[in-house]
């Protein structure tokens, strides 16, 4: 019989030395433009999800400090016990009004929100039909739920319809994202919503990478495509510059989740000071047309200037610009070379390699993310270095 130590050692040995081995590097500070590591290095940061640069916004930092002075640095418990403060309540009301829903419920992370909602809603006779490239949190929740789980072809409403046309004894939940985190493409939400509504299904959209960036006042992908899903997930770790998430829904669904969503019931709630900071982040996003314009300008410039790269550039019009390398080892080598490359201003470049199983086999990539904080000179430096590699 193998003991625990032997089992763990064997699994580590299988992965160590392969391209799938994961490691972390601590850093001192990062924003939408630069990353400063603990060994004293400075990098141009093209791997940040801080799309609007709000993680370093003085007003948001001040709001967190003021919240900490008023509430302390922790919530002290689950929202069902002592962790639901006036700051949490005010943020939920602010989010619901901004995004046009009756209710908003705060979760500690986007992962927890997706897991909590699906686990609470789905029963044995039900069915989940998800885009096959949906986030791991959605796919894992679907696989672990008692419901039937089916996947439709990526961004293909016809494939969705084929699944919807098949009978189901219970309820059906259609799941997709507003913008897909690894390919950077947008879902055809209006057609997906039409198919879902025609079949009497509910639609759940995770708009982690669209909220704050698209739509009037940054209301996101659904607002841009004039779609109102029954369940909208927004996360605060990207354009908001913080962390956490919220579920937007109607009154009755919110009350149901308060009763049955275990991630909500049994997790310590986010610090009230964080909720105060998030409220300020919402205000900055609502007034952030200049930041969104700057980001869109950087996206257009990058794509225009990246036509002659030695690698394949995916068809994304969003802040996520995947450059496909293909081979795992080659992708890691390019990423490491970028970190060691001395740019004209002596700044190195940080772009992480994304490998299977996070992405499909043979599609290892540099997941380049652009922000409003980048300058055109920053983008020129990145492109100049990339052009120096052979395909």
Short mmCIF file of C-alpha atoms in Angstrom, two decimals, residues 20-311:
data_model
loop_
_atom_site.label_atom_id
_atom_site.label_comp_id
_atom_site.label_asym_id
_atom_site.label_seq_id
_atom_site.Cartn_x
_atom_site.Cartn_y
_atom_site.Cartn_z
CA UNK A 20 3.47 21.80 -17.10
CA UNK A 21 5.45 22.56 -13.91
CA UNK A 22 4.06 25.69 -12.27
CA UNK A 23 6.02 28.11 -10.12
CA UNK A 24 5.41 31.50 -8.55
CA UNK A 25 7.60 34.56 -8.20
CA UNK A 26 6.92 37.16 -5.56
CA UNK A 27 6.83 40.82 -6.48
CA UNK A 28 6.72 44.07 -4.59
CA UNK A 29 4.20 46.02 -6.65
CA UNK A 30 2.33 45.83 -9.92
CA UNK A 31 -0.05 48.00 -11.86
CA UNK A 32 -1.43 48.19 -15.36
CA UNK A 33 1.98 49.14 -16.74
CA UNK A 34 4.89 47.95 -14.59
CA UNK A 35 5.71 45.01 -12.35
CA UNK A 36 8.44 45.21 -9.71
CA UNK A 37 9.78 41.89 -8.42
CA UNK A 38 11.32 41.12 -5.05
CA UNK A 39 14.78 40.74 -6.61
CA UNK A 40 14.79 44.41 -7.64
CA UNK A 41 13.83 43.95 -11.29
CA UNK A 42 11.37 46.18 -13.15
CA UNK A 43 9.32 44.84 -16.08
CA UNK A 44 6.90 46.23 -18.59
CA UNK A 45 3.83 44.27 -17.51
CA UNK A 46 1.78 42.73 -20.31
CA UNK A 47 0.11 40.07 -18.14
CA UNK A 48 -2.04 42.23 -15.89
CA UNK A 49 -5.85 42.14 -15.79
CA UNK A 50 -5.82 45.64 -14.27
CA UNK A 51 -7.27 46.92 -17.53
CA UNK A 52 -8.03 50.48 -16.39
CA UNK A 53 -5.14 50.81 -13.95
CA UNK A 54 -7.52 51.30 -11.03
CA UNK A 55 -5.55 49.15 -8.57
CA UNK A 56 -3.33 52.16 -7.91
CA UNK A 57 -5.99 54.87 -8.13
CA UNK A 58 -5.52 57.35 -5.25
CA UNK A 59 -9.27 57.76 -4.61
CA UNK A 60 -9.79 53.98 -4.34
CA UNK A 61 -6.79 53.57 -2.04
CA UNK A 62 -8.10 56.43 0.12
CA UNK A 63 -11.55 54.84 0.22
CA UNK A 64 -10.07 51.55 1.48
CA UNK A 65 -8.12 53.41 4.16
CA UNK A 66 -11.23 55.30 5.25
CA UNK A 67 -13.19 52.04 5.32
CA UNK A 68 -10.52 50.41 7.47
CA UNK A 69 -10.63 53.31 9.91
CA UNK A 70 -14.41 52.95 10.20
CA UNK A 71 -14.84 49.16 10.12
CA UNK A 72 -11.41 47.68 10.83
CA UNK A 73 -9.56 45.35 8.49
CA UNK A 74 -11.83 42.28 8.53
CA UNK A 75 -15.52 41.43 8.49
CA UNK A 76 -15.34 39.01 11.41
CA UNK A 77 -17.56 36.31 9.94
CA UNK A 78 -19.96 35.12 7.30
CA UNK A 79 -22.52 37.57 6.03
CA UNK A 80 -25.12 35.35 7.66
CA UNK A 81 -23.56 35.91 11.08
CA UNK A 82 -21.68 39.20 11.62
CA UNK A 83 -20.01 39.86 8.27
CA UNK A 84 -22.73 41.81 6.48
CA UNK A 85 -22.22 45.52 7.17
CA UNK A 86 -23.74 48.74 5.92
CA UNK A 87 -20.80 48.95 3.48
CA UNK A 88 -21.67 45.57 1.93
CA UNK A 89 -25.35 46.51 1.70
CA UNK A 90 -24.60 49.87 0.08
CA UNK A 91 -22.30 48.27 -2.51
CA UNK A 92 -24.91 45.64 -3.41
CA UNK A 93 -27.53 48.35 -3.94
CA UNK A 94 -25.09 50.44 -5.99
CA UNK A 95 -24.23 47.49 -8.25
CA UNK A 96 -27.88 46.49 -8.74
CA UNK A 97 -28.90 50.02 -9.71
CA UNK A 98 -25.93 50.48 -12.04
CA UNK A 99 -26.45 47.19 -13.88
CA UNK A 100 -30.25 47.25 -13.94
CA UNK A 101 -31.08 44.34 -11.63
CA UNK A 102 -33.29 44.03 -8.57
CA UNK A 103 -30.53 42.54 -6.42
CA UNK A 104 -26.79 41.99 -6.17
CA UNK A 105 -25.07 39.54 -3.82
CA UNK A 106 -21.37 39.83 -2.96
CA UNK A 107 -19.09 36.80 -3.08
CA UNK A 108 -15.48 36.48 -1.98
CA UNK A 109 -14.30 35.59 -5.52
CA UNK A 110 -15.56 34.95 -9.03
CA UNK A 111 -14.70 31.27 -8.60
CA UNK A 112 -16.84 31.09 -5.47
CA UNK A 113 -19.71 32.94 -7.15
CA UNK A 114 -19.82 30.57 -10.13
CA UNK A 115 -19.50 27.49 -7.94
CA UNK A 116 -22.04 28.72 -5.41
CA UNK A 117 -24.72 29.66 -7.94
CA UNK A 118 -24.54 26.44 -9.97
CA UNK A 119 -24.38 24.20 -6.88
CA UNK A 120 -27.39 25.94 -5.35
CA UNK A 121 -29.61 26.05 -8.44
CA UNK A 122 -29.09 22.73 -10.18
CA UNK A 123 -30.93 19.50 -9.34
CA UNK A 124 -30.80 15.94 -10.64
CA UNK A 125 -33.37 16.32 -13.41
CA UNK A 126 -31.88 19.61 -14.62
CA UNK A 127 -29.42 20.32 -17.42
CA UNK A 128 -26.46 22.65 -17.89
CA UNK A 129 -25.39 23.57 -21.42
CA UNK A 130 -22.12 25.51 -21.36
CA UNK A 131 -19.81 26.94 -23.99
CA UNK A 132 -16.98 24.45 -24.25
CA UNK A 133 -14.36 27.14 -23.50
CA UNK A 134 -16.04 28.44 -20.36
CA UNK A 135 -13.87 29.19 -17.33
CA UNK A 136 -12.66 26.33 -15.14
CA UNK A 137 -14.84 27.52 -12.25
CA UNK A 138 -17.96 27.11 -14.40
CA UNK A 139 -16.93 23.78 -15.89
CA UNK A 140 -15.93 22.29 -12.56
CA UNK A 141 -19.17 23.42 -10.93
CA UNK A 142 -21.17 21.89 -13.78
CA UNK A 143 -19.30 18.58 -13.60
CA UNK A 144 -19.78 18.34 -9.85
CA UNK A 145 -23.48 19.24 -9.92
CA UNK A 146 -26.15 16.53 -10.05
CA UNK A 147 -27.48 17.97 -13.32
CA UNK A 148 -26.78 16.67 -16.80
CA UNK A 149 -23.82 18.51 -18.31
CA UNK A 150 -23.51 19.26 -22.03
CA UNK A 151 -21.10 21.53 -23.92
CA UNK A 152 -21.91 23.47 -27.07
CA UNK A 153 -19.32 24.45 -29.67
CA UNK A 154 -17.51 27.65 -28.79
CA UNK A 155 -19.55 30.77 -29.61
CA UNK A 156 -21.85 28.67 -31.82
CA UNK A 157 -25.57 29.39 -31.27
CA UNK A 158 -26.54 26.66 -33.76
CA UNK A 159 -24.70 24.09 -31.66
CA UNK A 160 -26.48 25.44 -28.58
CA UNK A 161 -29.84 25.10 -30.32
CA UNK A 162 -29.15 21.47 -31.16
CA UNK A 163 -28.69 20.75 -27.46
CA UNK A 164 -31.70 22.85 -26.46
CA UNK A 165 -33.91 20.97 -28.93
CA UNK A 166 -33.33 17.74 -27.03
CA UNK A 167 -35.83 17.05 -24.23
CA UNK A 168 -34.98 17.60 -20.59
CA UNK A 169 -37.14 16.58 -17.64
CA UNK A 170 -36.05 19.52 -15.50
CA UNK A 171 -34.80 23.06 -15.91
CA UNK A 172 -32.02 24.13 -18.29
CA UNK A 173 -29.26 26.62 -17.53
CA UNK A 174 -27.21 27.98 -20.45
CA UNK A 175 -23.76 29.16 -19.39
CA UNK A 176 -21.25 31.33 -21.22
CA UNK A 177 -18.85 34.23 -20.76
CA UNK A 178 -19.00 37.77 -22.07
CA UNK A 179 -15.33 37.77 -23.09
CA UNK A 180 -13.28 34.58 -22.97
CA UNK A 181 -10.17 34.90 -20.87
CA UNK A 182 -7.76 32.84 -22.98
CA UNK A 183 -8.90 33.68 -26.54
CA UNK A 184 -10.07 37.25 -25.91
CA UNK A 185 -13.11 36.84 -28.16
CA UNK A 186 -16.64 38.01 -27.35
CA UNK A 187 -19.66 35.73 -27.13
CA UNK A 188 -22.62 36.36 -29.49
CA UNK A 189 -24.79 37.05 -26.46
CA UNK A 190 -27.83 38.39 -28.28
CA UNK A 191 -28.24 35.19 -30.32
CA UNK A 192 -27.42 32.95 -27.35
CA UNK A 193 -30.01 34.82 -25.28
CA UNK A 194 -32.58 34.44 -28.07
CA UNK A 195 -32.01 30.69 -28.25
CA UNK A 196 -32.18 30.37 -24.45
CA UNK A 197 -35.37 32.39 -24.17
CA UNK A 198 -37.06 30.46 -26.99
CA UNK A 199 -36.32 27.20 -25.16
CA UNK A 200 -37.55 28.51 -21.82
CA UNK A 201 -34.04 28.25 -20.37
CA UNK A 202 -32.18 30.58 -18.06
CA UNK A 203 -28.96 32.26 -19.20
CA UNK A 204 -25.97 32.76 -16.91
CA UNK A 205 -23.15 35.02 -18.15
CA UNK A 206 -19.78 35.46 -16.46
CA UNK A 207 -18.61 38.89 -17.63
CA UNK A 208 -15.35 39.03 -15.67
CA UNK A 209 -13.40 40.51 -18.59
CA UNK A 210 -16.14 42.72 -20.03
CA UNK A 211 -17.49 44.56 -16.99
CA UNK A 212 -15.98 48.01 -16.67
CA UNK A 213 -14.63 47.90 -20.22
CA UNK A 214 -17.63 47.71 -22.55
CA UNK A 215 -21.04 49.33 -22.68
CA UNK A 216 -22.37 52.63 -21.42
CA UNK A 217 -20.57 53.59 -18.19
CA UNK A 218 -18.65 50.32 -18.45
CA UNK A 219 -21.75 48.22 -17.76
CA UNK A 220 -20.23 45.32 -19.68
CA UNK A 221 -20.78 42.89 -22.54
CA UNK A 222 -24.44 42.16 -21.82
CA UNK A 223 -25.35 45.84 -21.74
CA UNK A 224 -23.40 46.40 -24.97
CA UNK A 225 -25.36 43.64 -26.74
CA UNK A 226 -28.66 44.64 -25.09
CA UNK A 227 -28.99 41.35 -23.25
CA UNK A 228 -30.18 40.87 -19.68
CA UNK A 229 -29.37 37.32 -18.54
CA UNK A 230 -31.24 35.87 -15.61
CA UNK A 231 -27.91 35.59 -13.81
CA UNK A 232 -24.98 37.94 -14.39
CA UNK A 233 -21.64 37.36 -12.70
CA UNK A 234 -19.28 40.33 -12.40
CA UNK A 235 -15.85 40.06 -10.83
CA UNK A 236 -13.72 42.78 -9.28
CA UNK A 237 -10.23 41.44 -10.01
CA UNK A 238 -9.94 42.90 -13.50
CA UNK A 239 -11.21 46.36 -14.47
CA UNK A 240 -12.15 47.22 -10.87
CA UNK A 241 -8.55 46.70 -9.75
CA UNK A 242 -9.52 44.82 -6.57
CA UNK A 243 -10.96 41.33 -5.91
CA UNK A 244 -14.25 39.63 -5.17
CA UNK A 245 -17.41 39.22 -7.23
CA UNK A 246 -21.13 39.82 -7.34
CA UNK A 247 -24.14 37.90 -8.63
CA UNK A 248 -26.85 40.04 -10.25
CA UNK A 249 -30.35 38.55 -10.37
CA UNK A 250 -33.99 39.15 -9.50
CA UNK A 251 -35.38 39.45 -5.99
CA UNK A 252 -36.59 35.87 -5.59
CA UNK A 253 -33.39 34.31 -6.93
CA UNK A 254 -31.33 36.44 -4.56
CA UNK A 255 -33.37 35.23 -1.59
CA UNK A 256 -33.01 31.64 -2.81
CA UNK A 257 -29.21 32.00 -3.00
CA UNK A 258 -29.10 33.50 0.48
CA UNK A 259 -30.81 30.32 1.70
CA UNK A 260 -28.94 27.71 -0.36
CA UNK A 261 -25.61 29.02 -1.77
CA UNK A 262 -23.08 27.36 0.53
CA UNK A 263 -20.16 29.50 -0.68
CA UNK A 264 -22.13 32.53 0.46
CA UNK A 265 -23.32 31.01 3.73
CA UNK A 266 -20.07 29.47 4.97
CA UNK A 267 -17.38 31.89 3.75
CA UNK A 268 -16.13 34.88 5.71
CA UNK A 269 -17.33 37.90 3.78
CA UNK A 270 -14.95 40.39 2.18
CA UNK A 271 -13.63 43.10 4.52
CA UNK A 272 -16.03 46.05 4.78
CA UNK A 273 -13.13 48.33 3.84
CA UNK A 274 -12.88 46.44 0.56
CA UNK A 275 -16.59 47.06 -0.07
CA UNK A 276 -16.01 50.78 0.52
CA UNK A 277 -13.11 50.73 -1.96
CA UNK A 278 -15.22 48.83 -4.50
CA UNK A 279 -17.96 51.44 -4.23
CA UNK A 280 -15.39 54.07 -5.21
CA UNK A 281 -14.14 51.81 -8.02
CA UNK A 282 -17.68 51.67 -9.42
CA UNK A 283 -17.80 55.47 -9.43
CA UNK A 284 -14.44 55.64 -11.21
CA UNK A 285 -15.62 53.11 -13.80
CA UNK A 286 -18.84 55.00 -14.41
CA UNK A 287 -16.82 58.16 -15.07
CA UNK A 288 -14.05 56.29 -16.90
CA UNK A 289 -14.80 57.01 -20.55
CA UNK A 290 -11.33 58.50 -21.03
CA UNK A 291 -9.68 55.36 -19.63
CA UNK A 292 -11.83 53.12 -21.82
CA UNK A 293 -11.00 55.26 -24.87
CA UNK A 294 -7.29 55.00 -24.08
CA UNK A 295 -7.55 51.22 -23.74
CA UNK A 296 -9.41 50.85 -27.02
CA UNK A 297 -6.82 53.05 -28.72
CA UNK A 298 -4.04 50.81 -27.41
CA UNK A 299 -5.86 47.71 -28.67
CA UNK A 300 -6.28 49.16 -32.15
CA UNK A 301 -2.66 50.29 -32.26
CA UNK A 302 -1.33 46.91 -31.13
CA UNK A 303 -3.35 44.99 -33.70
CA UNK A 304 -2.40 47.36 -36.51
CA UNK A 305 1.31 47.14 -35.71
CA UNK A 306 1.33 43.39 -34.98
CA UNK A 307 0.51 42.24 -38.50
CA UNK A 308 4.04 41.06 -39.28
CA UNK A 309 4.79 39.10 -36.13
CA UNK A 310 6.44 35.70 -36.65
CA UNK A 311 3.64 34.12 -34.60
#
